[in-house]
Amino acid sequence: MTVDWTAPARRALNTYELDDRWDILLDPDRVFWALAARNANGARAEAAAVHSRVAQELEARLGQFRFTTHVTALYVNPNDACHADCRYCYIPPDIRRNGQRMTRTQLETVLQKAEGYFSGSDLAGRKPVIIFHGSEPLVVKDVVFWAIERYSSGFAFGLQTDGVLLTEEDVAFLREKRVSVGISLDSHDPRVHSYLRRAPGGERAFARTVGAIEAFDGYPGLNVVTTITKHNVHGLADLIGFLHERKVPVALMNPVRVTQPYARAYQPDCDVLLEAFTQAVRRSLDLSERSGQPILIGNFSNLVLAIVAPEGRRLMCDITPCGGGRCFLAITGGGEMIPCGEFQGLAGFSGGNIFRDSVEDAMGSAPFQQVRERIVERIEKCRDCAIRHICGAPCPAEAHGFGGDMLQPSPYCEFYKGIVELAFRLIAQGKIHHLLRDTALKSLHVDYCLVR
């Protein structure tokens, strides 16, 4: 049975058939939901009573979560050039070949302006986040590590890398400084990974990447990022097993963004993608349950949070407006401030240059406002979909690059419908404790109970 998320919503609390046993009672506008056994009228009445009590508050809280502009992180590209040539990269090849690199002085300017901006922010006792992203930030490793050493008291740092340039000493430094590290690995098969990512050294680069993952030895701040294409989609479940053997706590498995025209040749079919992703989720559950050593698929966990605790989600791609230009922004190697790194290859989305302008200038700019105005209520295919505030129709840059119009649904629409259904099925099976990090589970509190 497949859930029909497009069934007309005729009342505040609507029924969607999940399977032969369970119905989902869902208020799409407020992400209020309950699971009720088929023909369990008492459960429906109880759900309706709870809904009438909390609906107004949920509507206000969801609205605040969606529309409050509250920057907590900056993605900083200290280097736009790259030593690799990934076939699907959202940054155009000419930028990756000839991109600018920040000097230490320029990066210090960025961080000092960030300090000034965040000094007026209420982050509830948490440090603002700086994520060194790219192209490949470790091409300027000396500048990046200097910044982490110099500014670690004021910022929480993250680093996204292909891992090829990491040494054992680097791993020790990053662990000591408690840096969150993402390492890109597209397959457990060195031939597939090397074909897609084309790093210097080919399969030797694959070995260095895997060696870096192993050197982190279960470090809780590590995640491994996989871009799903039609070339690696069938190997996702086996990749989960490969990463579990290497004590990786979190994998992120995201379908390739087709923002750039050349990336569309690598887009997997949605049906194939859904089947393979489902197998990967089930493999992660099986391994976590049997071994006692959890491995999560982070983007799927975030989707589960979007259902059980909408305000608790951390990744901001599955909500509209998305987090770009609202919860975070990106800074290119040349200093251009853009809503998200995905916009780097698109013209007209710079909110200013941080070497002459301020973060406040960027946040108030027309391009940033344009991204914040992209909401599901304005997308014809999405506005009546039952899961519109769970999926969020990502991503505005992809929509703009794919069709020249930001106000259109995701090219992965059917995939997102399928994985939301998968999430509800696993919740109904009582698997939620194996789908979220312990820290997320401990931080949640119950506002109202699931009706079963």
GROMACS .gro file of C-alpha atoms in nm:
model
  452
    1MET     CA    1   0.000   0.000   0.000
    2THR     CA    2   0.124   0.349  -0.088
    3VAL     CA    3   0.005   0.653   0.101
    4ASP     CA    4  -0.176   0.908  -0.114
    5TRP     CA    5  -0.038   1.232   0.028
    6THR     CA    6  -0.227   1.432  -0.234
    7ALA     CA    7  -0.573   1.325  -0.111
    8PRO     CA    8  -0.778   1.642  -0.051
    9ALA     CA    9  -0.765   1.771   0.307
   10ARG     CA   10  -1.134   1.815   0.385
   11ARG     CA   11  -1.104   1.883   0.756
   12ALA     CA   12  -0.848   1.990   1.014
   13LEU     CA   13  -0.751   1.631   1.097
   14ASN     CA   14  -0.740   1.405   0.791
   15THR     CA   15  -0.699   1.028   0.754
   16TYR     CA   16  -0.427   0.873   0.536
   17GLU     CA   17  -0.408   0.494   0.507
   18LEU     CA   18  -0.059   0.373   0.601
   19ASP     CA   19  -0.113  -0.003   0.577
   20ASP     CA   20  -0.365  -0.274   0.664
   21ARG     CA   21  -0.329  -0.199   1.035
   22TRP     CA   22  -0.259   0.171   1.078
   23ASP     CA   23  -0.407   0.502   0.966
   24ILE     CA   24  -0.224   0.832   0.995
   25LEU     CA   25  -0.435   1.114   1.134
   26LEU     CA   26  -0.265   1.431   1.013
   27ASP     CA   27  -0.319   1.805   1.022
   28PRO     CA   28  -0.082   1.916   0.743
   29ASP     CA   29  -0.087   2.284   0.843
   30ARG     CA   30   0.044   2.219   1.193
   31VAL     CA   31   0.224   1.884   1.156
   32PHE     CA   32  -0.003   1.737   1.422
   33TRP     CA   33  -0.036   1.364   1.369
   34ALA     CA   34  -0.134   1.041   1.536
   35LEU     CA   35  -0.126   0.673   1.445
   36ALA     CA   36  -0.456   0.498   1.499
   37ALA     CA   37  -0.540   0.134   1.451
   38ARG     CA   38  -0.786   0.081   1.168
   39ASN     CA   39  -1.146   0.142   1.287
   40ALA     CA   40  -1.026   0.244   1.635
   41ASN     CA   41  -1.289   0.511   1.692
   42GLY     CA   42  -1.177   0.577   2.047
   43ALA     CA   43  -0.827   0.661   1.930
   44ARG     CA   44  -0.967   0.898   1.669
   45ALA     CA   45  -1.179   1.076   1.924
   46GLU     CA   46  -0.885   1.109   2.161
   47ALA     CA   47  -0.664   1.243   1.881
   48ALA     CA   48  -0.930   1.495   1.784
   49ALA     CA   49  -0.957   1.613   2.144
   50VAL     CA   50  -0.583   1.660   2.180
   51HIS     CA   51  -0.571   1.832   1.841
   52SER     CA   52  -0.835   2.086   1.935
   53ARG     CA   53  -0.638   2.165   2.251
   54VAL     CA   54  -0.295   2.217   2.093
   55ALA     CA   55  -0.367   2.325   1.732
   56GLN     CA   56  -0.348   2.698   1.790
   57GLU     CA   57  -0.020   2.675   1.980
   58LEU     CA   58   0.133   2.442   1.720
   59GLU     CA   59   0.040   2.679   1.440
   60ALA     CA   60   0.213   2.968   1.615
   61ARG     CA   61   0.524   2.763   1.695
   62LEU     CA   62   0.557   2.627   1.343
   63GLY     CA   63   0.517   2.976   1.203
   64GLN     CA   64   0.788   3.108   1.430
   65PHE     CA   65   1.018   2.819   1.340
   66ARG     CA   66   0.966   2.877   0.969
   67PHE     CA   67   0.978   3.252   0.942
   68THR     CA   68   1.217   3.371   1.212
   69THR     CA   69   1.549   3.484   1.070
   70HIS     CA   70   1.810   3.363   1.315
   71VAL     CA   71   2.159   3.295   1.179
   72THR     CA   72   2.357   3.043   1.382
   73ALA     CA   73   2.616   2.929   1.128
   74LEU     CA   74   2.839   3.051   0.848
   75TYR     CA   75   2.968   2.823   0.574
   76VAL     CA   76   3.307   2.962   0.482
   77ASN     CA   77   3.485   2.854   0.165
   78PRO     CA   78   3.847   2.953   0.234
   79ASN     CA   79   3.930   2.816  -0.109
   80ASP     CA   80   3.720   2.790  -0.424
   81ALA     CA   81   3.978   2.587  -0.616
   82CYS     CA   82   3.984   2.211  -0.586
   83HIS     CA   83   4.235   1.931  -0.637
   84ALA     CA   84   3.952   1.700  -0.747
   85ASP     CA   85   3.704   1.716  -1.033
   86CYS     CA   86   3.381   1.554  -0.913
   87ARG     CA   87   3.156   1.494  -1.209
   88TYR     CA   88   2.839   1.630  -1.045
   89CYS     CA   89   2.978   1.918  -0.832
   90TYR     CA   90   2.741   2.212  -0.790
   91ILE     CA   91   3.038   2.449  -0.819
   92PRO     CA   92   3.110   2.500  -1.192
   93PRO     CA   93   3.440   2.363  -1.328
   94ASP     CA   94   3.587   2.705  -1.413
   95ILE     CA   95   3.553   2.813  -1.048
   96ARG     CA   96   3.705   2.486  -0.925
   97ARG     CA   97   3.999   2.527  -1.163
   98ASN     CA   98   4.061   2.899  -1.114
   99GLY     CA   99   3.888   2.986  -0.789
  100GLN     CA  100   4.024   3.228  -0.533
  101ARG     CA  101   4.194   3.138  -0.206
  102MET     CA  102   4.170   3.340   0.112
  103THR     CA  103   4.483   3.460   0.280
  104ARG     CA  104   4.515   3.442   0.657
  105THR     CA  105   4.441   3.815   0.672
  106GLN     CA  106   4.125   3.775   0.465
  107LEU     CA  107   4.000   3.480   0.672
  108GLU     CA  108   4.068   3.679   0.988
  109THR     CA  109   3.853   3.959   0.847
  110VAL     CA  110   3.571   3.709   0.791
  111LEU     CA  111   3.596   3.571   1.144
  112GLN     CA  112   3.621   3.912   1.306
  113LYS     CA  113   3.311   4.030   1.120
  114ALA     CA  114   3.138   3.708   1.222
  115GLU     CA  115   3.231   3.777   1.586
  116GLY     CA  116   3.080   4.122   1.557
  117TYR     CA  117   2.762   3.990   1.400
  118PHE     CA  118   2.709   3.708   1.649
  119SER     CA  119   2.783   3.932   1.948
  120GLY     CA  120   2.433   4.069   1.905
  121SER     CA  121   2.267   3.727   1.870
  122ASP     CA  122   2.094   3.520   2.133
  123LEU     CA  123   2.220   3.166   2.080
  124ALA     CA  124   2.099   3.033   2.414
  125GLY     CA  125   2.449   2.971   2.542
  126ARG     CA  126   2.570   2.787   2.233
  127LYS     CA  127   2.866   2.895   2.025
  128PRO     CA  128   2.803   3.018   1.671
  129VAL     CA  129   2.921   2.768   1.410
  130ILE     CA  130   3.179   2.815   1.135
  131ILE     CA  131   3.189   2.533   0.880
  132PHE     CA  132   3.486   2.527   0.644
  133HIS     CA  133   3.344   2.403   0.320
  134GLY     CA  134   3.449   2.423  -0.039
  135SER     CA  135   3.556   2.318  -0.299
  136GLU     CA  136   3.829   2.156  -0.080
  137PRO     CA  137   3.922   2.362   0.229
  138LEU     CA  138   4.233   2.157   0.308
  139VAL     CA  139   4.404   2.290  -0.003
  140VAL     CA  140   4.471   2.584   0.233
  141LYS     CA  141   4.510   2.365   0.542
  142ASP     CA  142   4.756   2.595   0.712
  143VAL     CA  143   4.509   2.885   0.703
  144VAL     CA  144   4.216   2.670   0.816
  145PHE     CA  145   4.401   2.509   1.106
  146TRP     CA  146   4.539   2.846   1.214
  147ALA     CA  147   4.182   2.979   1.230
  148ILE     CA  148   4.060   2.682   1.434
  149GLU     CA  149   4.347   2.723   1.679
  150ARG     CA  150   4.308   3.099   1.704
  151TYR     CA  151   3.927   3.121   1.731
  152SER     CA  152   3.819   2.794   1.895
  153SER     CA  153   3.714   2.971   2.214
  154GLY     CA  154   3.450   3.175   2.029
  155PHE     CA  155   3.324   2.939   1.759
  156ALA     CA  156   3.231   2.576   1.717
  157PHE     CA  157   3.402   2.460   1.399
  158GLY     CA  158   3.307   2.214   1.129
  159LEU     CA  159   3.503   2.089   0.830
  160GLN     CA  160   3.383   1.924   0.508
  161THR     CA  161   3.658   1.749   0.313
  162ASP     CA  162   3.727   1.460   0.079
  163GLY     CA  163   3.983   1.341   0.334
  164VAL     CA  164   4.263   1.292   0.083
  165LEU     CA  165   4.489   1.553   0.243
  166LEU     CA  166   4.431   1.450   0.606
  167THR     CA  167   4.725   1.309   0.801
  168GLU     CA  168   4.718   1.128   1.135
  169GLU     CA  169   4.844   1.447   1.298
  170ASP     CA  170   4.557   1.641   1.138
  171VAL     CA  171   4.304   1.391   1.270
  172ALA     CA  172   4.450   1.422   1.620
  173PHE     CA  173   4.429   1.803   1.600
  174LEU     CA  174   4.066   1.799   1.481
  175ARG     CA  175   3.965   1.556   1.753
  176GLU     CA  176   4.143   1.763   2.018
  177LYS     CA  177   3.962   2.078   1.903
  178ARG     CA  178   3.630   1.889   1.884
  179VAL     CA  179   3.575   1.988   1.524
  180SER     CA  180   3.276   1.830   1.349
  181VAL     CA  181   3.416   1.659   1.041
  182GLY     CA  182   3.237   1.544   0.727
  183ILE     CA  183   3.431   1.321   0.487
  184SER     CA  184   3.300   1.255   0.137
  185LEU     CA  185   3.286   0.893   0.023
  186ASP     CA  186   3.061   0.794  -0.265
  187SER     CA  187   3.107   0.418  -0.261
  188HIS     CA  188   3.274   0.129  -0.082
  189ASP     CA  189   3.395   0.025  -0.428
  190PRO     CA  190   3.714   0.219  -0.513
  191ARG     CA  191   3.634   0.208  -0.885
  192VAL     CA  192   3.293   0.371  -0.843
  193HIS     CA  193   3.417   0.629  -0.594
  194SER     CA  194   3.715   0.719  -0.812
  195TYR     CA  195   3.499   0.746  -1.124
  196LEU     CA  196   3.261   0.992  -0.959
  197ARG     CA  197   3.504   1.204  -0.760
  198ARG     CA  198   3.817   1.202  -0.980
  199ALA     CA  199   4.068   1.299  -0.712
  200PRO     CA  200   4.442   1.294  -0.787
  201GLY     CA  201   4.576   0.944  -0.752
  202GLY     CA  202   4.250   0.770  -0.839
  203GLU     CA  203   4.211   0.459  -0.627
  204ARG     CA  204   4.507   0.566  -0.412
  205ALA     CA  205   4.301   0.873  -0.318
  206PHE     CA  206   4.015   0.638  -0.223
  207ALA     CA  207   4.253   0.453   0.007
  208ARG     CA  208   4.361   0.780   0.171
  209THR     CA  209   3.997   0.880   0.225
  210VAL     CA  210   3.914   0.545   0.385
  211GLY     CA  211   4.233   0.568   0.590
  212ALA     CA  212   4.122   0.906   0.724
  213ILE     CA  213   3.780   0.763   0.820
  214GLU     CA  214   3.950   0.476   1.002
  215ALA     CA  215   4.189   0.713   1.179
  216PHE     CA  216   3.893   0.892   1.342
  217ASP     CA  217   3.815   0.555   1.506
  218GLY     CA  218   3.451   0.610   1.601
  219TYR     CA  219   3.489   0.982   1.677
  220PRO     CA  220   3.135   1.104   1.756
  221GLY     CA  221   3.191   1.426   1.560
  222LEU     CA  222   3.247   1.238   1.232
  223ASN     CA  223   2.997   1.191   0.953
  224VAL     CA  224   3.051   1.048   0.607
  225VAL     CA  225   2.875   1.222   0.319
  226THR     CA  226   2.761   1.033   0.010
  227THR     CA  227   2.619   1.202  -0.297
  228ILE     CA  228   2.376   0.956  -0.454
  229THR     CA  229   2.392   0.923  -0.832
  230LYS     CA  230   2.275   0.661  -1.077
  231HIS     CA  231   2.628   0.514  -1.062
  232ASN     CA  232   2.633   0.437  -0.690
  233VAL     CA  233   2.264   0.413  -0.597
  234HIS     CA  234   2.255   0.033  -0.595
  235GLY     CA  235   2.541   0.013  -0.344
  236LEU     CA  236   2.399   0.226  -0.061
  237ALA     CA  237   2.315  -0.061   0.174
  238ASP     CA  238   2.658  -0.219   0.127
  239LEU     CA  239   2.819   0.119   0.189
  240ILE     CA  240   2.633   0.140   0.522
  241GLY     CA  241   2.785  -0.197   0.616
  242PHE     CA  242   3.130  -0.075   0.508
  243LEU     CA  243   3.099   0.238   0.724
  244HIS     CA  244   2.961   0.048   1.021
  245GLU     CA  245   3.269  -0.175   1.018
  246ARG     CA  246   3.475   0.143   1.047
  247LYS     CA  247   3.274   0.276   1.343
  248VAL     CA  248   3.118   0.567   1.154
  249PRO     CA  249   2.831   0.697   1.368
  250VAL     CA  250   2.647   0.899   1.102
  251ALA     CA  251   2.619   0.878   0.725
  252LEU     CA  252   2.455   1.149   0.515
  253MET     CA  253   2.315   1.015   0.188
  254ASN     CA  254   2.180   1.293  -0.031
  255PRO     CA  255   2.057   1.267  -0.391
  256VAL     CA  256   2.276   1.466  -0.626
  257ARG     CA  257   2.158   1.824  -0.664
  258VAL     CA  258   2.083   1.892  -1.029
  259THR     CA  259   2.139   2.266  -0.994
  260GLN     CA  260   2.398   2.257  -1.273
  261PRO     CA  261   2.299   2.116  -1.615
  262TYR     CA  262   2.586   1.866  -1.630
  263ALA     CA  263   2.475   1.710  -1.299
  264ARG     CA  264   2.148   1.595  -1.453
  265ALA     CA  265   2.326   1.314  -1.636
  266TYR     CA  266   2.394   1.161  -1.291
  267GLN     CA  267   2.044   1.193  -1.146
  268PRO     CA  268   1.906   0.855  -1.029
  269ASP     CA  269   1.552   0.747  -1.114
  270CYS     CA  270   1.322   0.827  -0.819
  271ASP     CA  271   1.181   0.473  -0.794
  272VAL     CA  272   1.528   0.320  -0.796
  273LEU     CA  273   1.648   0.579  -0.548
  274LEU     CA  274   1.360   0.510  -0.309
  275GLU     CA  275   1.416   0.135  -0.314
  276ALA     CA  276   1.792   0.165  -0.260
  277PHE     CA  277   1.758   0.429   0.012
  278THR     CA  278   1.498   0.217   0.192
  279GLN     CA  279   1.737  -0.079   0.185
  280ALA     CA  280   2.011   0.143   0.330
  281VAL     CA  281   1.784   0.262   0.613
  282ARG     CA  282   1.682  -0.093   0.695
  283ARG     CA  283   2.047  -0.205   0.688
  284SER     CA  284   2.140   0.073   0.929
  285LEU     CA  285   1.857  -0.031   1.162
  286ASP     CA  286   1.955  -0.398   1.147
  287LEU     CA  287   2.321  -0.326   1.219
  288SER     CA  288   2.240  -0.083   1.500
  289GLU     CA  289   2.000  -0.324   1.670
  290ARG     CA  290   2.216  -0.636   1.638
  291SER     CA  291   2.553  -0.485   1.723
  292GLY     CA  292   2.467  -0.220   1.980
  293GLN     CA  293   2.687   0.015   1.776
  294PRO     CA  294   2.451   0.262   1.610
  295ILE     CA  295   2.491   0.402   1.262
  296LEU     CA  296   2.236   0.659   1.151
  297ILE     CA  297   2.153   0.805   0.812
  298GLY     CA  298   2.154   1.164   0.925
  299ASN     CA  299   1.926   1.316   0.663
  300PHE     CA  300   1.667   1.044   0.727
  301SER     CA  301   1.695   1.104   1.102
  302ASN     CA  302   1.629   1.471   1.036
  303LEU     CA  303   1.315   1.375   0.845
  304VAL     CA  304   1.200   1.165   1.142
  305LEU     CA  305   1.256   1.471   1.362
  306ALA     CA  306   1.048   1.675   1.117
  307ILE     CA  307   0.760   1.442   1.207
  308VAL     CA  308   0.805   1.378   1.578
  309ALA     CA  309   0.958   1.713   1.677
  310PRO     CA  310   0.935   1.963   1.388
  311GLU     CA  311   1.123   2.235   1.575
  312GLY     CA  312   1.401   1.992   1.667
  313ARG     CA  313   1.529   1.928   1.316
  314ARG     CA  314   1.886   2.041   1.255
  315LEU     CA  315   1.923   2.026   0.877
  316MET     CA  316   1.721   2.305   0.724
  317CYS     CA  317   1.669   2.176   0.370
  318ASP     CA  318   1.335   2.008   0.449
  319ILE     CA  319   1.141   2.316   0.557
  320THR     CA  320   1.029   2.627   0.369
  321PRO     CA  321   1.165   2.878   0.369
  322CYS     CA  322   1.484   2.673   0.390
  323GLY     CA  323   1.775   2.773   0.610
  324GLY     CA  324   1.964   2.950   0.331
  325GLY     CA  325   1.983   3.322   0.400
  326ARG     CA  326   1.777   3.266   0.715
  327CYS     CA  327   1.959   3.030   0.952
  328PHE     CA  328   2.294   3.031   0.773
  329LEU     CA  329   2.475   3.178   0.476
  330ALA     CA  330   2.783   3.090   0.273
  331ILE     CA  331   3.094   3.294   0.195
  332THR     CA  332   3.298   3.214  -0.114
  333GLY     CA  333   3.676   3.225  -0.146
  334GLY     CA  334   3.641   3.569  -0.302
  335GLY     CA  335   3.424   3.692  -0.015
  336GLU     CA  336   3.084   3.687  -0.186
  337MET     CA  337   2.799   3.623   0.059
  338ILE     CA  338   2.533   3.391  -0.083
  339PRO     CA  339   2.232   3.230   0.086
  340CYS     CA  340   2.378   2.878   0.055
  341GLY     CA  341   2.677   2.720  -0.116
  342GLU     CA  342   2.443   2.565  -0.372
  343PHE     CA  343   2.395   2.915  -0.518
  344GLN     CA  344   2.764   2.964  -0.597
  345GLY     CA  345   2.727   2.871  -0.963
  346LEU     CA  346   2.411   3.079  -1.014
  347ALA     CA  347   2.418   3.445  -1.115
  348GLY     CA  348   2.237   3.712  -0.919
  349PHE     CA  349   2.241   3.569  -0.567
  350SER     CA  350   2.524   3.760  -0.401
  351GLY     CA  351   2.417   3.966  -0.102
  352GLY     CA  352   2.746   4.159  -0.098
  353ASN     CA  353   3.112   4.094  -0.034
  354ILE     CA  354   3.223   4.044   0.324
  355PHE     CA  355   3.555   4.220   0.263
  356ARG     CA  356   3.364   4.545   0.209
  357ASP     CA  357   3.011   4.474   0.339
  358SER     CA  358   2.861   4.329   0.657
  359VAL     CA  359   2.666   4.013   0.732
  360GLU     CA  360   2.373   4.241   0.816
  361ASP     CA  361   2.395   4.389   0.464
  362ALA     CA  362   2.372   4.042   0.311
  363MET     CA  363   2.079   3.937   0.530
  364GLY     CA  364   1.884   4.243   0.422
  365SER     CA  365   1.966   4.208   0.053
  366ALA     CA  366   1.714   4.136  -0.224
  367PRO     CA  367   1.865   3.796  -0.323
  368PHE     CA  368   1.842   3.670   0.035
  369GLN     CA  369   1.486   3.797   0.062
  370GLN     CA  370   1.398   3.616  -0.261
  371VAL     CA  371   1.513   3.285  -0.114
  372ARG     CA  372   1.325   3.346   0.210
  373GLU     CA  373   1.007   3.412   0.011
  374ARG     CA  374   1.016   3.066  -0.150
  375ILE     CA  375   0.756   2.875   0.053
  376VAL     CA  376   0.545   2.568  -0.026
  377GLU     CA  377   0.227   2.772  -0.014
  378ARG     CA  378   0.345   2.946  -0.332
  379ILE     CA  379   0.432   2.625  -0.519
  380GLU     CA  380   0.126   2.497  -0.704
  381LYS     CA  381   0.203   2.125  -0.677
  382CYS     CA  382   0.305   2.153  -0.311
  383ARG     CA  383   0.050   2.381  -0.151
  384ASP     CA  384  -0.210   2.108  -0.096
  385CYS     CA  385   0.028   1.817  -0.031
  386ALA     CA  386  -0.021   1.661   0.313
  387ILE     CA  387   0.352   1.645   0.389
  388ARG     CA  388   0.445   1.993   0.265
  389HIS     CA  389   0.584   2.097   0.605
  390ILE     CA  390   0.773   1.770   0.651
  391CYS     CA  391   0.942   1.752   0.310
  392GLY     CA  392   0.972   2.127   0.242
  393ALA     CA  393   1.016   2.086  -0.136
  394PRO     CA  394   1.395   2.127  -0.137
  395CYS     CA  395   1.591   2.304  -0.273
  396PRO     CA  396   1.548   2.663  -0.403
  397ALA     CA  397   1.883   2.669  -0.582
  398GLU     CA  398   1.813   2.333  -0.745
  399ALA     CA  399   1.465   2.447  -0.851
  400HIS     CA  400   1.607   2.769  -0.997
  401GLY     CA  401   1.893   2.594  -1.176
  402PHE     CA  402   1.678   2.306  -1.297
  403GLY     CA  403   1.391   2.507  -1.441
  404GLY     CA  404   1.477   2.875  -1.408
  405ASP     CA  405   1.195   2.920  -1.156
  406MET     CA  406   1.239   2.883  -0.783
  407LEU     CA  407   0.866   2.828  -0.732
  408GLN     CA  408   0.849   2.472  -0.854
  409PRO     CA  409   0.861   2.136  -0.676
  410SER     CA  410   1.169   1.926  -0.627
  411PRO     CA  411   1.273   1.691  -0.909
  412TYR     CA  412   1.285   1.430  -0.629
  413CYS     CA  413   0.923   1.488  -0.522
  414GLU     CA  414   0.818   1.121  -0.548
  415PHE     CA  415   1.127   1.011  -0.357
  416TYR     CA  416   1.047   1.245  -0.069
  417LYS     CA  417   0.688   1.120  -0.055
  418GLY     CA  418   0.824   0.767  -0.030
  419ILE     CA  419   1.073   0.828   0.248
  420VAL     CA  420   0.817   1.020   0.457
  421GLU     CA  421   0.595   0.713   0.426
  422LEU     CA  422   0.891   0.495   0.527
  423ALA     CA  423   0.948   0.714   0.833
  424PHE     CA  424   0.586   0.676   0.945
  425ARG     CA  425   0.605   0.298   0.895
  426LEU     CA  426   0.916   0.270   1.111
  427ILE     CA  427   0.766   0.493   1.378
  428ALA     CA  428   0.460   0.266   1.380
  429GLN     CA  429   0.694  -0.032   1.425
  430GLY     CA  430   0.846   0.126   1.735
  431LYS     CA  431   1.187   0.189   1.576
  432ILE     CA  432   1.221   0.554   1.670
  433HIS     CA  433   1.495   0.494   1.929
  434HIS     CA  434   1.715   0.351   1.654
  435LEU     CA  435   1.644   0.639   1.415
  436LEU     CA  436   1.768   0.931   1.627
  437ARG     CA  437   2.087   1.018   1.810
  438ASP     CA  438   2.085   0.965   2.185
  439THR     CA  439   2.147   1.338   2.231
  440ALA     CA  440   1.835   1.417   2.027
  441LEU     CA  441   1.624   1.167   2.221
  442LYS     CA  442   1.741   1.303   2.555
  443SER     CA  443   1.669   1.662   2.455
  444LEU     CA  444   1.311   1.593   2.346
  445HIS     CA  445   1.017   1.646   2.578
  446VAL     CA  446   0.660   1.528   2.530
  447ASP     CA  447   0.397   1.794   2.462
  448TYR     CA  448   0.127   1.541   2.379
  449CYS     CA  449   0.122   1.161   2.341
  450LEU     CA  450   0.107   0.947   2.031
  451VAL     CA  451  -0.236   0.784   2.007
  452ARG     CA  452  -0.209   0.412   1.935
   0.00000   0.00000   0.00000
